Amino acid sequence: MFGLANPDRFARFTRPLVPVLWAAAALLLIAGAWFSFTAPEDYQQGDTVRIMFVHVPAASVGLMVYGALGVSSFFALVFRHPLADAAARAAALPGAAYTLLALVTGSLWGKPMWGAWWVWGDARLMSVLVLFLFYLGYMALRASIDDEAKAARAAAVLGLVGLINLPIVKFSVDWWNTLHQPASLVRADGPSMPTIFLTPLLTMMAAYAVLFLALWLTAIRTEIVRRRVVAIRARRALEA
């Protein structure tokens, strides 16, 4: 695994893997959409239950992506490895997109269920909003500093600080009284929802996760090429 920290080895290893991930993500998304639209209406929520098949995977993967960003930031800050920094940078935009999708679909789901688009006192909503702000802050910080090395170090520190929010998002429904229901998937006694809803939900979660991997690896490979081009231009400028 540590051998892949070498950019050349990473590029060679991921070259055949990336198209496979894109194809797998497309197939899983098609299957997940089919299962989602053919699932029956919920006896309480009606057709609005289908929002769950978009909202829950987006929120879960958005949380997972920030974990990847934080771990990559740790290796970039401690070991000063450029590939780890590239991985952290590449995770920020997809993670922000997933988290924004979770916030938007959560509002669409909350209106018919709770009677409100947004509830400021809900711990889960607020912690996910904070997660989204960490993503935006990470990208804004990198963009605001011209020196790439300084930008990478500053963003890595912010990325590590943001990890504090992950357990808050995860356990907010257990630690505080919120409008969100307790965990339905990861439970000691197993999932609490019927298979007819569990199947599309898990399929969409897998689709979102594989799609992120495809996006992430593609973005890392692009970042490696970009940095090589910048280095070549800088070298030529010195030689000129």
PDB file of C-alpha atoms in Angstrom:
ATOM      1  CA  MET A   1       0.000   0.000   0.000  1.00  0.00           C
ATOM      2  CA  PHE A   2       2.774   2.444   0.935  1.00  0.00           C
ATOM      3  CA  GLY A   3       4.397   1.750  -2.417  1.00  0.00           C
ATOM      4  CA  LEU A   4       1.455   3.493  -4.045  1.00  0.00           C
ATOM      5  CA  ALA A   5       2.527   6.713  -2.324  1.00  0.00           C
ATOM      6  CA  ASN A   6       4.932   7.092  -5.235  1.00  0.00           C
ATOM      7  CA  PRO A   7       3.075   9.168  -7.864  1.00  0.00           C
ATOM      8  CA  ASP A   8       4.386   7.101 -10.786  1.00  0.00           C
ATOM      9  CA  ARG A   9       3.353   3.801  -9.194  1.00  0.00           C
ATOM     10  CA  PHE A  10       0.003   5.302  -8.229  1.00  0.00           C
ATOM     11  CA  ALA A  11      -0.610   6.444 -11.798  1.00  0.00           C
ATOM     12  CA  ARG A  12       0.283   3.024 -13.235  1.00  0.00           C
ATOM     13  CA  PHE A  13      -1.864   1.166 -10.682  1.00  0.00           C
ATOM     14  CA  THR A  14      -4.945   3.337 -11.090  1.00  0.00           C
ATOM     15  CA  ARG A  15      -4.852   3.658 -14.894  1.00  0.00           C
ATOM     16  CA  PRO A  16      -6.846   0.427 -15.519  1.00  0.00           C
ATOM     17  CA  LEU A  17      -8.822   0.784 -12.275  1.00  0.00           C
ATOM     18  CA  VAL A  18     -10.450   4.141 -13.018  1.00  0.00           C
ATOM     19  CA  PRO A  19     -12.593   3.051 -16.009  1.00  0.00           C
ATOM     20  CA  VAL A  20     -13.733  -0.022 -14.080  1.00  0.00           C
ATOM     21  CA  LEU A  21     -14.886   2.195 -11.212  1.00  0.00           C
ATOM     22  CA  TRP A  22     -16.730   4.536 -13.574  1.00  0.00           C
ATOM     23  CA  ALA A  23     -18.515   1.588 -15.190  1.00  0.00           C
ATOM     24  CA  ALA A  24     -19.374   0.037 -11.812  1.00  0.00           C
ATOM     25  CA  ALA A  25     -20.717   3.376 -10.556  1.00  0.00           C
ATOM     26  CA  ALA A  26     -22.935   3.747 -13.636  1.00  0.00           C
ATOM     27  CA  LEU A  27     -24.345   0.220 -13.255  1.00  0.00           C
ATOM     28  CA  LEU A  28     -24.979   0.671  -9.536  1.00  0.00           C
ATOM     29  CA  LEU A  29     -26.692   4.022 -10.115  1.00  0.00           C
ATOM     30  CA  ILE A  30     -28.971   2.486 -12.743  1.00  0.00           C
ATOM     31  CA  ALA A  31     -29.792  -0.448 -10.455  1.00  0.00           C
ATOM     32  CA  GLY A  32     -30.305   1.845  -7.466  1.00  0.00           C
ATOM     33  CA  ALA A  33     -32.630   4.125  -9.429  1.00  0.00           C
ATOM     34  CA  TRP A  34     -34.633   1.112 -10.617  1.00  0.00           C
ATOM     35  CA  PHE A  35     -35.011  -0.281  -7.104  1.00  0.00           C
ATOM     36  CA  SER A  36     -35.877   3.181  -5.772  1.00  0.00           C
ATOM     37  CA  PHE A  37     -38.665   3.865  -8.258  1.00  0.00           C
ATOM     38  CA  THR A  38     -40.129   0.356  -8.103  1.00  0.00           C
ATOM     39  CA  ALA A  39     -40.227   0.271  -4.291  1.00  0.00           C
ATOM     40  CA  PRO A  40     -43.752   0.661  -2.876  1.00  0.00           C
ATOM     41  CA  GLU A  41     -44.995   3.772  -1.142  1.00  0.00           C
ATOM     42  CA  ASP A  42     -44.471   3.982   2.600  1.00  0.00           C
ATOM     43  CA  TYR A  43     -47.677   3.702   4.625  1.00  0.00           C
ATOM     44  CA  GLN A  44     -46.876   6.967   6.442  1.00  0.00           C
ATOM     45  CA  GLN A  45     -44.651   8.962   4.089  1.00  0.00           C
ATOM     46  CA  GLY A  46     -46.111   7.923   0.761  1.00  0.00           C
ATOM     47  CA  ASP A  47     -43.906   8.678  -2.259  1.00  0.00           C
ATOM     48  CA  THR A  48     -41.726  11.089  -0.289  1.00  0.00           C
ATOM     49  CA  VAL A  49     -39.930   8.062   1.177  1.00  0.00           C
ATOM     50  CA  ARG A  50     -38.010   7.871  -2.118  1.00  0.00           C
ATOM     51  CA  ILE A  51     -36.062  10.986  -1.102  1.00  0.00           C
ATOM     52  CA  MET A  52     -34.403   8.738   1.484  1.00  0.00           C
ATOM     53  CA  PHE A  53     -32.647   6.826  -1.304  1.00  0.00           C
ATOM     54  CA  VAL A  54     -30.840  10.026  -2.325  1.00  0.00           C
ATOM     55  CA  HIS A  55     -30.532  11.827   1.005  1.00  0.00           C
ATOM     56  CA  VAL A  56     -29.134   9.088   3.246  1.00  0.00           C
ATOM     57  CA  PRO A  57     -26.423   7.898   0.797  1.00  0.00           C
ATOM     58  CA  ALA A  58     -25.374  11.497   0.106  1.00  0.00           C
ATOM     59  CA  ALA A  59     -25.073  12.265   3.818  1.00  0.00           C
ATOM     60  CA  SER A  60     -23.223   9.018   4.580  1.00  0.00           C
ATOM     61  CA  VAL A  61     -20.738   9.344   1.727  1.00  0.00           C
ATOM     62  CA  GLY A  62     -20.235  13.052   2.459  1.00  0.00           C
ATOM     63  CA  LEU A  63     -19.178  12.048   5.959  1.00  0.00           C
ATOM     64  CA  MET A  64     -16.929   9.284   4.612  1.00  0.00           C
ATOM     65  CA  VAL A  65     -15.272  11.646   2.137  1.00  0.00           C
ATOM     66  CA  TYR A  66     -14.336  14.092   4.869  1.00  0.00           C
ATOM     67  CA  GLY A  67     -12.741  11.202   6.729  1.00  0.00           C
ATOM     68  CA  ALA A  68     -10.632  10.540   3.625  1.00  0.00           C
ATOM     69  CA  LEU A  69      -9.770  14.234   3.410  1.00  0.00           C
ATOM     70  CA  GLY A  70      -8.771  14.335   7.069  1.00  0.00           C
ATOM     71  CA  VAL A  71      -6.590  11.227   6.911  1.00  0.00           C
ATOM     72  CA  SER A  72      -4.920  12.488   3.728  1.00  0.00           C
ATOM     73  CA  SER A  73      -4.339  15.847   5.444  1.00  0.00           C
ATOM     74  CA  PHE A  74      -2.633  14.050   8.336  1.00  0.00           C
ATOM     75  CA  PHE A  75      -0.173  12.270   6.046  1.00  0.00           C
ATOM     76  CA  ALA A  76       0.402  15.452   4.069  1.00  0.00           C
ATOM     77  CA  LEU A  77       1.105  17.500   7.191  1.00  0.00           C
ATOM     78  CA  VAL A  78       3.188  14.948   9.112  1.00  0.00           C
ATOM     79  CA  PHE A  79       5.091  13.260   6.283  1.00  0.00           C
ATOM     80  CA  ARG A  80       4.986  16.168   3.793  1.00  0.00           C
ATOM     81  CA  HIS A  81       3.990  13.786   1.013  1.00  0.00           C
ATOM     82  CA  PRO A  82       2.681  15.534  -2.118  1.00  0.00           C
ATOM     83  CA  LEU A  83       0.420  12.644  -3.137  1.00  0.00           C
ATOM     84  CA  ALA A  84      -1.385  12.787   0.221  1.00  0.00           C
ATOM     85  CA  ASP A  85      -1.912  16.503  -0.287  1.00  0.00           C
ATOM     86  CA  ALA A  86      -3.217  15.837  -3.790  1.00  0.00           C
ATOM     87  CA  ALA A  87      -5.627  13.247  -2.354  1.00  0.00           C
ATOM     88  CA  ALA A  88      -6.928  15.698   0.256  1.00  0.00           C
ATOM     89  CA  ARG A  89      -7.388  18.428  -2.326  1.00  0.00           C
ATOM     90  CA  ALA A  90      -9.144  16.063  -4.726  1.00  0.00           C
ATOM     91  CA  ALA A  91     -11.619  14.947  -2.042  1.00  0.00           C
ATOM     92  CA  ALA A  92     -12.843  18.437  -1.140  1.00  0.00           C
ATOM     93  CA  LEU A  93     -15.086  19.258  -4.107  1.00  0.00           C
ATOM     94  CA  PRO A  94     -16.868  15.860  -4.346  1.00  0.00           C
ATOM     95  CA  GLY A  95     -17.338  15.854  -0.576  1.00  0.00           C
ATOM     96  CA  ALA A  96     -18.853  19.336  -0.647  1.00  0.00           C
ATOM     97  CA  ALA A  97     -21.177  18.291  -3.485  1.00  0.00           C
ATOM     98  CA  TYR A  98     -22.378  15.203  -1.591  1.00  0.00           C
ATOM     99  CA  THR A  99     -22.936  17.207   1.588  1.00  0.00           C
ATOM    100  CA  LEU A 100     -24.818  19.946  -0.271  1.00  0.00           C
ATOM    101  CA  LEU A 101     -27.004  17.278  -1.889  1.00  0.00           C
ATOM    102  CA  ALA A 102     -27.711  15.868   1.585  1.00  0.00           C
ATOM    103  CA  LEU A 103     -28.705  19.311   2.887  1.00  0.00           C
ATOM    104  CA  VAL A 104     -30.973  20.079  -0.082  1.00  0.00           C
ATOM    105  CA  THR A 105     -32.715  16.708  -0.127  1.00  0.00           C
ATOM    106  CA  GLY A 106     -32.987  16.819   3.664  1.00  0.00           C
ATOM    107  CA  SER A 107     -34.911  20.088   3.378  1.00  0.00           C
ATOM    108  CA  LEU A 108     -37.147  18.623   0.667  1.00  0.00           C
ATOM    109  CA  TRP A 109     -37.827  15.620   2.903  1.00  0.00           C
ATOM    110  CA  GLY A 110     -38.226  17.700   6.051  1.00  0.00           C
ATOM    111  CA  LYS A 111     -40.969  19.967   4.687  1.00  0.00           C
ATOM    112  CA  PRO A 112     -43.670  17.263   4.312  1.00  0.00           C
ATOM    113  CA  MET A 113     -42.454  15.278   7.349  1.00  0.00           C
ATOM    114  CA  TRP A 114     -41.767  18.075   9.864  1.00  0.00           C
ATOM    115  CA  GLY A 115     -43.680  20.954   8.338  1.00  0.00           C
ATOM    116  CA  ALA A 116     -40.504  23.046   7.930  1.00  0.00           C
ATOM    117  CA  TRP A 117     -37.704  23.307   5.387  1.00  0.00           C
ATOM    118  CA  TRP A 118     -35.094  23.863   8.094  1.00  0.00           C
ATOM    119  CA  VAL A 119     -34.953  23.604  11.886  1.00  0.00           C
ATOM    120  CA  TRP A 120     -32.037  25.494  13.420  1.00  0.00           C
ATOM    121  CA  GLY A 121     -32.265  23.633  16.714  1.00  0.00           C
ATOM    122  CA  ASP A 122     -31.782  20.188  15.165  1.00  0.00           C
ATOM    123  CA  ALA A 123     -28.314  18.845  16.045  1.00  0.00           C
ATOM    124  CA  ARG A 124     -27.994  16.637  12.956  1.00  0.00           C
ATOM    125  CA  LEU A 125     -28.921  19.437  10.571  1.00  0.00           C
ATOM    126  CA  MET A 126     -26.532  21.891  12.196  1.00  0.00           C
ATOM    127  CA  SER A 127     -23.606  19.462  12.369  1.00  0.00           C
ATOM    128  CA  VAL A 128     -24.018  18.552   8.680  1.00  0.00           C
ATOM    129  CA  LEU A 129     -24.148  22.269   7.844  1.00  0.00           C
ATOM    130  CA  VAL A 130     -20.901  22.726   9.786  1.00  0.00           C
ATOM    131  CA  LEU A 131     -19.421  19.828   7.775  1.00  0.00           C
ATOM    132  CA  PHE A 132     -20.358  21.617   4.555  1.00  0.00           C
ATOM    133  CA  LEU A 133     -18.758  24.828   5.843  1.00  0.00           C
ATOM    134  CA  PHE A 134     -15.545  22.933   6.617  1.00  0.00           C
ATOM    135  CA  TYR A 135     -15.469  21.743   3.004  1.00  0.00           C
ATOM    136  CA  LEU A 136     -15.995  25.295   1.741  1.00  0.00           C
ATOM    137  CA  GLY A 137     -13.418  26.649   4.192  1.00  0.00           C
ATOM    138  CA  TYR A 138     -10.850  24.083   3.077  1.00  0.00           C
ATOM    139  CA  MET A 139     -11.273  24.997  -0.596  1.00  0.00           C
ATOM    140  CA  ALA A 140     -11.384  28.740   0.104  1.00  0.00           C
ATOM    141  CA  LEU A 141      -8.232  28.588   2.221  1.00  0.00           C
ATOM    142  CA  ARG A 142      -6.292  26.777  -0.485  1.00  0.00           C
ATOM    143  CA  ALA A 143      -7.470  29.262  -3.097  1.00  0.00           C
ATOM    144  CA  SER A 144      -6.606  32.299  -0.968  1.00  0.00           C
ATOM    145  CA  ILE A 145      -2.882  31.499  -0.577  1.00  0.00           C
ATOM    146  CA  ASP A 146      -0.673  31.829  -3.651  1.00  0.00           C
ATOM    147  CA  ASP A 147       2.199  29.752  -2.267  1.00  0.00           C
ATOM    148  CA  GLU A 148       1.089  26.137  -2.821  1.00  0.00           C
ATOM    149  CA  ALA A 149       3.255  24.755  -0.018  1.00  0.00           C
ATOM    150  CA  LYS A 150       1.843  27.199   2.531  1.00  0.00           C
ATOM    151  CA  ALA A 151      -1.682  26.641   1.223  1.00  0.00           C
ATOM    152  CA  ALA A 152      -1.270  22.896   1.599  1.00  0.00           C
ATOM    153  CA  ARG A 153      -0.063  23.161   5.211  1.00  0.00           C
ATOM    154  CA  ALA A 154      -2.795  25.603   6.243  1.00  0.00           C
ATOM    155  CA  ALA A 155      -5.512  23.540   4.562  1.00  0.00           C
ATOM    156  CA  ALA A 156      -4.182  20.330   6.133  1.00  0.00           C
ATOM    157  CA  VAL A 157      -4.488  21.860   9.607  1.00  0.00           C
ATOM    158  CA  LEU A 158      -8.069  22.900   8.874  1.00  0.00           C
ATOM    159  CA  GLY A 159      -8.792  19.439   7.474  1.00  0.00           C
ATOM    160  CA  LEU A 160      -7.590  17.832  10.692  1.00  0.00           C
ATOM    161  CA  VAL A 161      -9.623  20.210  12.858  1.00  0.00           C
ATOM    162  CA  GLY A 162     -12.742  19.304  10.888  1.00  0.00           C
ATOM    163  CA  LEU A 163     -12.409  15.656  11.921  1.00  0.00           C
ATOM    164  CA  ILE A 164     -13.752  16.674  15.336  1.00  0.00           C
ATOM    165  CA  ASN A 165     -17.139  17.227  13.694  1.00  0.00           C
ATOM    166  CA  LEU A 166     -17.469  13.694  12.277  1.00  0.00           C
ATOM    167  CA  PRO A 167     -18.484  11.906  15.502  1.00  0.00           C
ATOM    168  CA  ILE A 168     -20.798  14.829  16.283  1.00  0.00           C
ATOM    169  CA  VAL A 169     -22.621  14.289  12.976  1.00  0.00           C
ATOM    170  CA  LYS A 170     -22.752  10.534  13.494  1.00  0.00           C
ATOM    171  CA  PHE A 171     -23.920  10.460  17.109  1.00  0.00           C
ATOM    172  CA  SER A 172     -25.929  13.699  17.275  1.00  0.00           C
ATOM    173  CA  VAL A 173     -29.218  11.775  17.171  1.00  0.00           C
ATOM    174  CA  ASP A 174     -28.095   9.745  20.200  1.00  0.00           C
ATOM    175  CA  TRP A 175     -26.535  12.552  22.239  1.00  0.00           C
ATOM    176  CA  TRP A 176     -29.351  15.110  21.839  1.00  0.00           C
ATOM    177  CA  ASN A 177     -33.095  15.149  21.259  1.00  0.00           C
ATOM    178  CA  THR A 178     -33.489  15.872  17.561  1.00  0.00           C
ATOM    179  CA  LEU A 179     -36.160  15.634  14.894  1.00  0.00           C
ATOM    180  CA  HIS A 180     -34.033  13.047  13.134  1.00  0.00           C
ATOM    181  CA  GLN A 181     -34.820   9.460  14.002  1.00  0.00           C
ATOM    182  CA  PRO A 182     -32.145   7.235  15.604  1.00  0.00           C
ATOM    183  CA  ALA A 183     -29.906   5.031  13.455  1.00  0.00           C
ATOM    184  CA  SER A 184     -31.829   2.642  11.211  1.00  0.00           C
ATOM    185  CA  LEU A 185     -28.959   0.801   9.486  1.00  0.00           C
ATOM    186  CA  VAL A 186     -26.099   0.307  11.947  1.00  0.00           C
ATOM    187  CA  ARG A 187     -27.808  -1.181  14.998  1.00  0.00           C
ATOM    188  CA  ALA A 188     -26.920  -3.962  17.422  1.00  0.00           C
ATOM    189  CA  ASP A 189     -30.079  -5.844  16.447  1.00  0.00           C
ATOM    190  CA  GLY A 190     -29.682  -5.220  12.711  1.00  0.00           C
ATOM    191  CA  PRO A 191     -31.376  -2.753  10.321  1.00  0.00           C
ATOM    192  CA  SER A 192     -34.848  -1.642  11.346  1.00  0.00           C
ATOM    193  CA  MET A 193     -36.304  -1.153   7.857  1.00  0.00           C
ATOM    194  CA  PRO A 194     -37.884  -3.813   5.608  1.00  0.00           C
ATOM    195  CA  THR A 195     -35.881  -5.356   2.768  1.00  0.00           C
ATOM    196  CA  ILE A 196     -37.997  -3.631   0.129  1.00  0.00           C
ATOM    197  CA  PHE A 197     -36.553  -0.284   1.291  1.00  0.00           C
ATOM    198  CA  LEU A 198     -33.190  -1.573   2.486  1.00  0.00           C
ATOM    199  CA  THR A 199     -32.227  -2.944  -0.949  1.00  0.00           C
ATOM    200  CA  PRO A 200     -32.477   0.354  -2.890  1.00  0.00           C
ATOM    201  CA  LEU A 201     -30.903   2.250  -0.007  1.00  0.00           C
ATOM    202  CA  LEU A 202     -27.834   0.007   0.194  1.00  0.00           C
ATOM    203  CA  THR A 203     -27.534  -0.089  -3.605  1.00  0.00           C
ATOM    204  CA  MET A 204     -27.543   3.692  -3.800  1.00  0.00           C
ATOM    205  CA  MET A 205     -25.026   3.923  -0.961  1.00  0.00           C
ATOM    206  CA  ALA A 206     -22.720   1.583  -2.860  1.00  0.00           C
ATOM    207  CA  ALA A 207     -23.266   3.598  -6.054  1.00  0.00           C
ATOM    208  CA  TYR A 208     -22.407   6.883  -4.358  1.00  0.00           C
ATOM    209  CA  ALA A 209     -19.312   5.382  -2.712  1.00  0.00           C
ATOM    210  CA  VAL A 210     -17.989   3.865  -5.958  1.00  0.00           C
ATOM    211  CA  LEU A 211     -18.773   7.102  -7.814  1.00  0.00           C
ATOM    212  CA  PHE A 212     -16.703   9.014  -5.266  1.00  0.00           C
ATOM    213  CA  LEU A 213     -13.793   6.616  -5.714  1.00  0.00           C
ATOM    214  CA  ALA A 214     -13.961   7.113  -9.477  1.00  0.00           C
ATOM    215  CA  LEU A 215     -14.091  10.895  -9.086  1.00  0.00           C
ATOM    216  CA  TRP A 216     -11.361  10.899  -6.444  1.00  0.00           C
ATOM    217  CA  LEU A 217      -8.861   8.788  -8.354  1.00  0.00           C
ATOM    218  CA  THR A 218      -9.528  10.748 -11.555  1.00  0.00           C
ATOM    219  CA  ALA A 219      -9.001  14.035  -9.716  1.00  0.00           C
ATOM    220  CA  ILE A 220      -5.799  12.808  -8.035  1.00  0.00           C
ATOM    221  CA  ARG A 221      -4.385  11.664 -11.369  1.00  0.00           C
ATOM    222  CA  THR A 222      -5.287  15.053 -12.884  1.00  0.00           C
ATOM    223  CA  GLU A 223      -3.649  16.850  -9.958  1.00  0.00           C
ATOM    224  CA  ILE A 224      -0.439  14.827 -10.426  1.00  0.00           C
ATOM    225  CA  VAL A 225      -0.306  15.862 -14.087  1.00  0.00           C
ATOM    226  CA  ARG A 226      -1.030  19.497 -13.202  1.00  0.00           C
ATOM    227  CA  ARG A 227       1.810  19.616 -10.676  1.00  0.00           C
ATOM    228  CA  ARG A 228       4.227  18.077 -13.147  1.00  0.00           C
ATOM    229  CA  VAL A 229       3.285  20.694 -15.742  1.00  0.00           C
ATOM    230  CA  VAL A 230       3.764  23.480 -13.165  1.00  0.00           C
ATOM    231  CA  ALA A 231       7.175  22.048 -12.190  1.00  0.00           C
ATOM    232  CA  ILE A 232       8.278  21.798 -15.848  1.00  0.00           C
ATOM    233  CA  ARG A 233       7.199  25.384 -16.545  1.00  0.00           C
ATOM    234  CA  ALA A 234       9.010  26.634 -13.450  1.00  0.00           C
ATOM    235  CA  ARG A 235      12.190  24.785 -14.442  1.00  0.00           C
ATOM    236  CA  ARG A 236      12.056  26.186 -17.975  1.00  0.00           C
ATOM    237  CA  ALA A 237      11.500  29.670 -16.596  1.00  0.00           C
ATOM    238  CA  LEU A 238      14.658  29.341 -14.490  1.00  0.00           C
ATOM    239  CA  GLU A 239      16.637  28.047 -17.458  1.00  0.00           C
ATOM    240  CA  ALA A 240      15.454  30.832 -19.759  1.00  0.00           C
TER     241      ALA A 240
END
